[in-house]
Short mmCIF file of C-alpha atoms in Angstrom, two decimals:
data_model
loop_
_atom_site.label_atom_id
_atom_site.label_comp_id
_atom_site.label_asym_id
_atom_site.label_seq_id
_atom_site.Cartn_x
_atom_site.Cartn_y
_atom_site.Cartn_z
CA MET H 1 -5.09 -19.17 -8.57
CA LYS H 2 -4.32 -15.51 -8.02
CA PRO H 3 -5.83 -13.35 -10.82
CA GLN H 4 -3.48 -11.58 -13.20
CA ARG H 5 -2.88 -7.95 -12.35
CA VAL H 6 -4.75 -5.50 -14.54
CA THR H 7 -3.64 -1.89 -14.46
CA PHE H 8 -5.17 1.25 -15.93
CA GLY H 9 -5.37 5.01 -15.55
CA ARG H 10 -1.81 6.26 -15.84
CA MET H 11 -2.02 9.95 -16.72
CA PHE H 12 0.59 12.39 -18.03
CA PRO H 13 0.35 16.16 -17.46
CA ASN H 14 -0.77 17.99 -20.60
CA ALA H 15 2.06 20.18 -21.91
CA GLY H 16 -0.44 22.48 -23.63
CA TYR H 17 -2.18 23.25 -20.34
CA ALA H 18 1.15 24.03 -18.70
CA ALA H 19 2.11 26.29 -21.61
CA LYS H 20 -1.14 28.24 -21.39
CA TYR H 21 -0.82 28.56 -17.60
CA ARG H 22 2.76 29.78 -18.02
CA ARG H 23 1.78 32.32 -20.70
CA GLU H 24 -0.84 33.82 -18.42
CA LEU H 25 1.68 34.17 -15.61
CA ARG H 26 4.21 35.77 -17.96
CA LYS H 27 1.63 38.35 -19.05
CA LEU H 28 1.12 39.28 -15.42
CA ILE H 29 4.85 39.45 -14.77
CA LYS H 30 5.46 41.63 -17.82
CA ALA H 31 2.70 44.05 -16.84
CA MET H 32 3.99 44.19 -13.24
CA HIS H 33 7.55 44.74 -14.44
CA GLU H 34 6.64 47.59 -16.78
CA ASP H 35 4.49 49.24 -14.12
CA THR H 36 7.34 49.02 -11.61
CA ARG H 37 9.86 50.51 -14.04
CA ARG H 38 7.54 53.42 -14.80
CA GLU H 39 6.95 54.18 -11.13
CA ILE H 40 10.66 54.04 -10.28
CA ALA H 41 11.63 56.15 -13.30
CA ALA H 42 8.98 58.73 -12.37
CA LEU H 43 10.15 58.78 -8.75
CA TYR H 44 13.77 59.50 -9.57
CA GLY H 45 12.95 61.67 -12.54
CA GLU H 46 11.75 64.33 -10.09
CA LYS H 47 13.92 66.35 -7.78
CA THR H 48 13.62 64.88 -4.32
CA THR H 49 15.58 64.74 -1.07
CA ASP H 50 13.86 61.80 0.57
CA ALA H 51 14.05 59.14 -2.12
CA PRO H 52 14.51 56.17 0.26
CA ILE H 53 11.34 57.09 2.21
CA THR H 54 9.42 57.75 -0.98
CA LEU H 55 10.74 54.51 -2.42
CA THR H 56 9.29 52.65 0.55
CA GLN H 57 5.91 54.25 -0.08
CA ILE H 58 6.03 53.48 -3.80
CA MET H 59 6.99 49.87 -3.17
CA ALA H 60 4.18 49.47 -0.62
CA MET H 61 1.69 50.81 -3.17
CA LEU H 62 3.01 48.51 -5.91
CA ARG H 63 2.97 45.48 -3.62
CA GLU H 64 -0.63 46.05 -2.57
CA LYS H 65 -1.74 46.65 -6.15
CA TRP H 66 -0.03 43.62 -7.66
CA TYR H 67 -0.73 41.23 -4.80
CA LYS H 68 -4.44 41.87 -5.42
CA ILE H 69 -4.09 41.46 -9.19
CA PHE H 70 -2.08 38.23 -8.88
CA THR H 71 -4.45 36.79 -6.26
CA LYS H 72 -7.54 37.45 -8.36
CA ARG H 73 -6.00 36.12 -11.57
CA ALA H 74 -4.55 33.10 -9.75
CA ARG H 75 -8.01 32.05 -8.59
CA GLN H 76 -9.34 32.35 -12.15
CA MET H 77 -6.42 30.42 -13.62
CA ASN H 78 -6.65 27.58 -11.14
CA ARG H 79 -10.41 27.27 -11.53
CA TRP H 80 -9.83 26.94 -15.28
CA LEU H 81 -7.09 24.38 -14.62
CA VAL H 82 -9.13 22.12 -12.34
CA ASP H 83 -12.17 22.22 -14.66
CA THR H 84 -10.07 21.43 -17.73
CA VAL H 85 -7.96 18.67 -16.15
CA LYS H 86 -11.01 17.10 -14.48
CA LYS H 87 -12.83 16.77 -17.82
CA ARG H 88 -9.77 15.42 -19.63
CA THR H 89 -8.98 12.90 -16.89
CA ARG H 90 -12.53 11.55 -16.72
CA LYS H 91 -12.61 11.11 -20.49
CA ASP H 92 -9.18 9.46 -20.72
CA ILE H 93 -9.69 7.00 -17.86
CA MET H 94 -13.10 6.00 -19.20
CA LYS H 95 -11.47 5.31 -22.60
CA GLN H 96 -8.66 3.28 -20.99
CA LEU H 97 -11.21 1.10 -19.22
CA LYS H 98 -13.20 0.58 -22.43
CA ASP H 99 -9.99 -0.38 -24.23
CA ILE H 100 -9.53 -3.30 -21.81
CA GLY H 101 -13.17 -4.29 -22.13
CA MET H 102 -14.49 -2.72 -18.94
CA VAL H 103 -17.65 -0.60 -19.03
CA LEU H 104 -18.34 0.67 -15.51
CA THR H 105 -20.33 3.42 -13.88
CA PRO H 106 -18.20 5.78 -11.73
CA HIS H 107 -19.31 6.82 -8.26
CA TYR H 108 -17.76 10.11 -7.20
CA THR H 109 -17.55 11.32 -3.61
CA ASP H 110 -16.99 14.61 -1.77
CA SER H 111 -13.25 13.96 -1.80
CA GLU H 112 -13.13 15.37 -5.35
CA LYS H 113 -14.44 18.72 -4.08
CA THR H 114 -11.79 18.66 -1.36
CA LEU H 115 -9.15 18.07 -4.05
CA ILE H 116 -10.44 21.01 -6.12
CA ASP H 117 -10.38 23.36 -3.14
CA SER H 118 -6.86 22.20 -2.27
CA ILE H 119 -5.51 22.75 -5.80
CA VAL H 120 -7.03 26.24 -6.07
CA THR H 121 -5.81 27.32 -2.64
CA GLU H 122 -2.29 26.00 -3.13
CA GLY H 123 -2.11 27.47 -6.63
CA VAL H 124 -3.04 30.93 -5.36
CA ASP H 125 -0.49 30.68 -2.55
CA LEU H 126 2.27 29.69 -4.99
CA ILE H 127 1.43 32.35 -7.58
CA VAL H 128 1.42 35.15 -4.99
CA THR H 129 5.04 34.26 -4.19
CA ILE H 130 5.95 35.69 -7.62
CA PRO H 131 5.26 39.36 -6.77
CA LYS H 132 6.52 38.77 -3.22
CA HIS H 133 9.98 37.69 -4.41
CA TYR H 134 9.96 40.16 -7.28
CA PHE H 135 9.39 43.26 -5.14
CA HIS H 136 11.90 42.16 -2.53
CA GLU H 137 14.59 41.92 -5.23
CA VAL H 138 13.51 45.17 -6.89
CA GLN H 139 13.58 47.17 -3.67
CA GLU H 140 17.06 45.88 -2.78
CA THR H 141 18.33 46.63 -6.29
CA VAL H 142 16.91 50.14 -6.34
CA ARG H 143 18.12 51.01 -2.84
CA ASP H 144 21.63 49.90 -3.74
CA ALA H 145 21.63 52.05 -6.88
CA VAL H 146 20.27 55.08 -4.98
CA GLU H 147 22.88 54.76 -2.23
CA ARG H 148 25.60 54.77 -4.86
CA GLY H 149 23.95 57.40 -7.02
CA GLY H 150 24.43 60.79 -5.35
CA ASP H 151 22.66 63.79 -6.88
CA ARG H 152 19.63 63.83 -9.17
CA ALA H 153 21.64 63.49 -12.38
CA ALA H 154 23.62 60.56 -11.00
CA ILE H 155 20.44 58.81 -9.86
CA LYS H 156 18.83 59.29 -13.29
CA GLU H 157 21.94 57.80 -14.87
CA ALA H 158 21.77 54.89 -12.42
CA ILE H 159 18.19 54.22 -13.54
CA GLN H 160 19.45 53.73 -17.09
CA ASP H 161 22.81 52.06 -16.40
CA LYS H 162 22.16 50.11 -13.23
CA PHE H 163 18.41 49.73 -12.70
CA ASP H 164 17.36 48.30 -16.04
CA HIS H 165 19.74 45.36 -16.20
CA PRO H 166 19.15 44.11 -12.63
CA LEU H 167 15.40 44.56 -13.10
CA VAL H 168 15.47 42.54 -16.30
CA LYS H 169 17.31 39.83 -14.38
CA THR H 170 14.66 40.00 -11.66
CA GLU H 171 11.94 39.70 -14.31
CA LYS H 172 13.63 36.60 -15.74
CA GLN H 173 13.82 35.07 -12.26
CA ALA H 174 10.09 35.67 -11.88
CA GLU H 175 9.46 34.01 -15.25
CA ARG H 176 11.48 30.96 -14.19
CA ARG H 177 9.41 30.72 -11.01
CA ALA H 178 6.26 30.96 -13.15
CA GLU H 179 7.47 28.07 -15.34
CA LEU H 180 8.06 25.84 -12.30
CA ILE H 181 4.68 26.75 -10.79
CA ALA H 182 2.91 25.99 -14.08
CA LYS H 183 4.49 22.53 -14.35
CA ASP H 184 3.82 21.79 -10.69
CA GLN H 185 0.17 22.80 -10.73
CA VAL H 186 -0.72 20.92 -13.92
CA GLN H 187 1.07 17.83 -12.60
CA LYS H 188 -0.64 18.07 -9.22
CA ALA H 189 -4.08 18.43 -10.80
CA THR H 190 -3.44 15.60 -13.27
CA GLN H 191 -2.33 13.04 -10.68
CA GLY H 192 -4.95 14.16 -8.15
CA PHE H 193 -7.85 13.79 -10.57
CA ALA H 194 -6.46 10.50 -11.90
CA ILE H 195 -6.56 9.08 -8.36
CA GLU H 196 -10.06 10.42 -7.70
CA ASN H 197 -11.34 8.92 -10.96
CA ALA H 198 -9.71 5.57 -10.28
CA LYS H 199 -11.37 5.50 -6.84
CA ALA H 200 -14.72 6.37 -8.45
CA TYR H 201 -14.39 3.17 -10.53
CA GLY H 202 -13.67 1.10 -7.43
CA ALA H 203 -9.86 1.02 -7.43
CA THR H 204 -8.22 1.10 -4.01
CA LYS H 205 -4.56 0.45 -4.88
CA GLY H 206 -1.99 2.13 -7.08
CA GLU H 207 1.52 1.32 -8.27
CA TRP H 208 4.03 4.16 -7.89
CA ILE H 209 5.93 5.20 -11.04
CA HIS H 210 8.97 7.36 -10.42
CA ILE H 211 9.56 10.10 -13.00
CA PRO H 212 12.98 11.78 -12.76
CA GLY H 213 13.00 15.52 -12.16
CA GLU H 214 14.46 18.01 -14.62
CA LYS H 215 17.74 18.29 -12.67
CA SER H 216 17.41 15.92 -9.73
CA SER H 217 15.16 13.33 -8.11
CA ARG H 218 14.04 12.68 -4.56
CA ILE H 219 15.89 9.57 -3.38
CA THR H 220 12.84 8.47 -1.42
CA HIS H 221 10.67 8.64 -4.55
CA MET H 222 13.20 6.65 -6.55
CA GLU H 223 12.92 3.95 -3.89
CA MET H 224 9.11 4.07 -4.10
CA ASP H 225 9.14 3.11 -7.79
CA GLY H 226 7.06 -0.03 -8.36
CA ASN H 227 5.65 -0.13 -4.83
CA THR H 228 1.93 -0.66 -4.31
CA PHE H 229 0.07 1.86 -2.15
CA ASP H 230 -3.38 2.63 -0.78
CA LEU H 231 -5.01 5.42 -2.85
CA ASP H 232 -6.38 7.00 0.32
CA LYS H 233 -2.99 7.01 2.00
CA GLY H 234 0.01 6.95 -0.35
CA LEU H 235 3.53 5.88 0.61
CA TYR H 236 5.56 7.07 3.57
CA ASP H 237 8.25 9.59 2.65
CA PRO H 238 10.81 9.82 5.47
CA ASP H 239 12.19 13.07 4.06
CA VAL H 240 8.96 14.90 4.91
CA GLY H 241 7.79 12.59 7.68
CA GLU H 242 4.39 11.80 6.18
CA PHE H 243 2.53 9.67 3.64
CA VAL H 244 2.41 11.22 0.17
CA LEU H 245 0.76 10.58 -3.18
CA PRO H 246 2.31 11.04 -6.65
CA GLY H 247 2.49 14.73 -7.55
CA GLN H 248 1.56 15.85 -4.04
CA LEU H 249 4.88 17.36 -3.03
CA ILE H 250 6.02 20.49 -4.82
CA TYR H 251 7.75 19.74 -8.14
CA CYS H 252 7.14 15.98 -7.78
CA MET H 253 6.70 14.60 -11.31
CA CYS H 254 5.92 11.01 -10.25
CA SER H 255 2.89 9.17 -11.61
CA CYS H 256 1.08 5.90 -10.95
CA SER H 257 -1.09 3.24 -12.52
CA PHE H 258 -4.12 1.75 -10.80
CA LEU H 259 -4.90 -1.87 -10.03
CA PHE H 260 -8.25 -2.98 -11.34
CA PRO H 261 -10.52 -4.09 -8.48
CA GLY H 262 -10.14 -7.80 -7.79
CA THR H 263 -6.70 -8.09 -9.42
CA GLU H 264 -4.68 -6.46 -6.65
#
């Protein structure tokens, strides 16, 4: 007789971790925003005849400065994230196994290190998109105001009447991007470490659990719900043309449970 399926290990992303991650990103965005406003106000507070050229130089300086700051802080934040999520996941999965009467010794492999490197690298790449998009929007906004401004007095007035409001909007857009990145990175780390821990306890199969997105869901992931997959492979997603695991694709909130060895 086929043994009854025993599942374990379903993990949910910790909202507190995402909130802390988001707060750190918002601090960076606020500091970058205030620095940018000061530099622009100083630039057009002086009498000048070549503002567009000078603007280009100022924006290049700000980009270089804040790209470096965001990159450094992103590495620190993602190292904190992987260390924190790894510890929580190990503890929670061990408890789940004990709750069903299983006391096992995990055997971890080098694939966990590969996962850590992947999460840190992808997190840095995503976070650096914040200043990239921010400065693109700022430069376009400022150029438009300068072209409409005219003389020094008109430009100074534009800084107050036209610059501030668009820049605040740009700051809010950056904060929204930070919120999405925070959710995505905590989810990715949570599902990734859950899979690595399940494998360490001998599991080889998982059962896909579709979690609807905030505003929409991937049709392919809705169809994956309830399907069994190989933990080393995942399920084939025709939309991206490759096999994927829960949480692997950007903003994927899907989860999974694991099949206890011998009950697959």
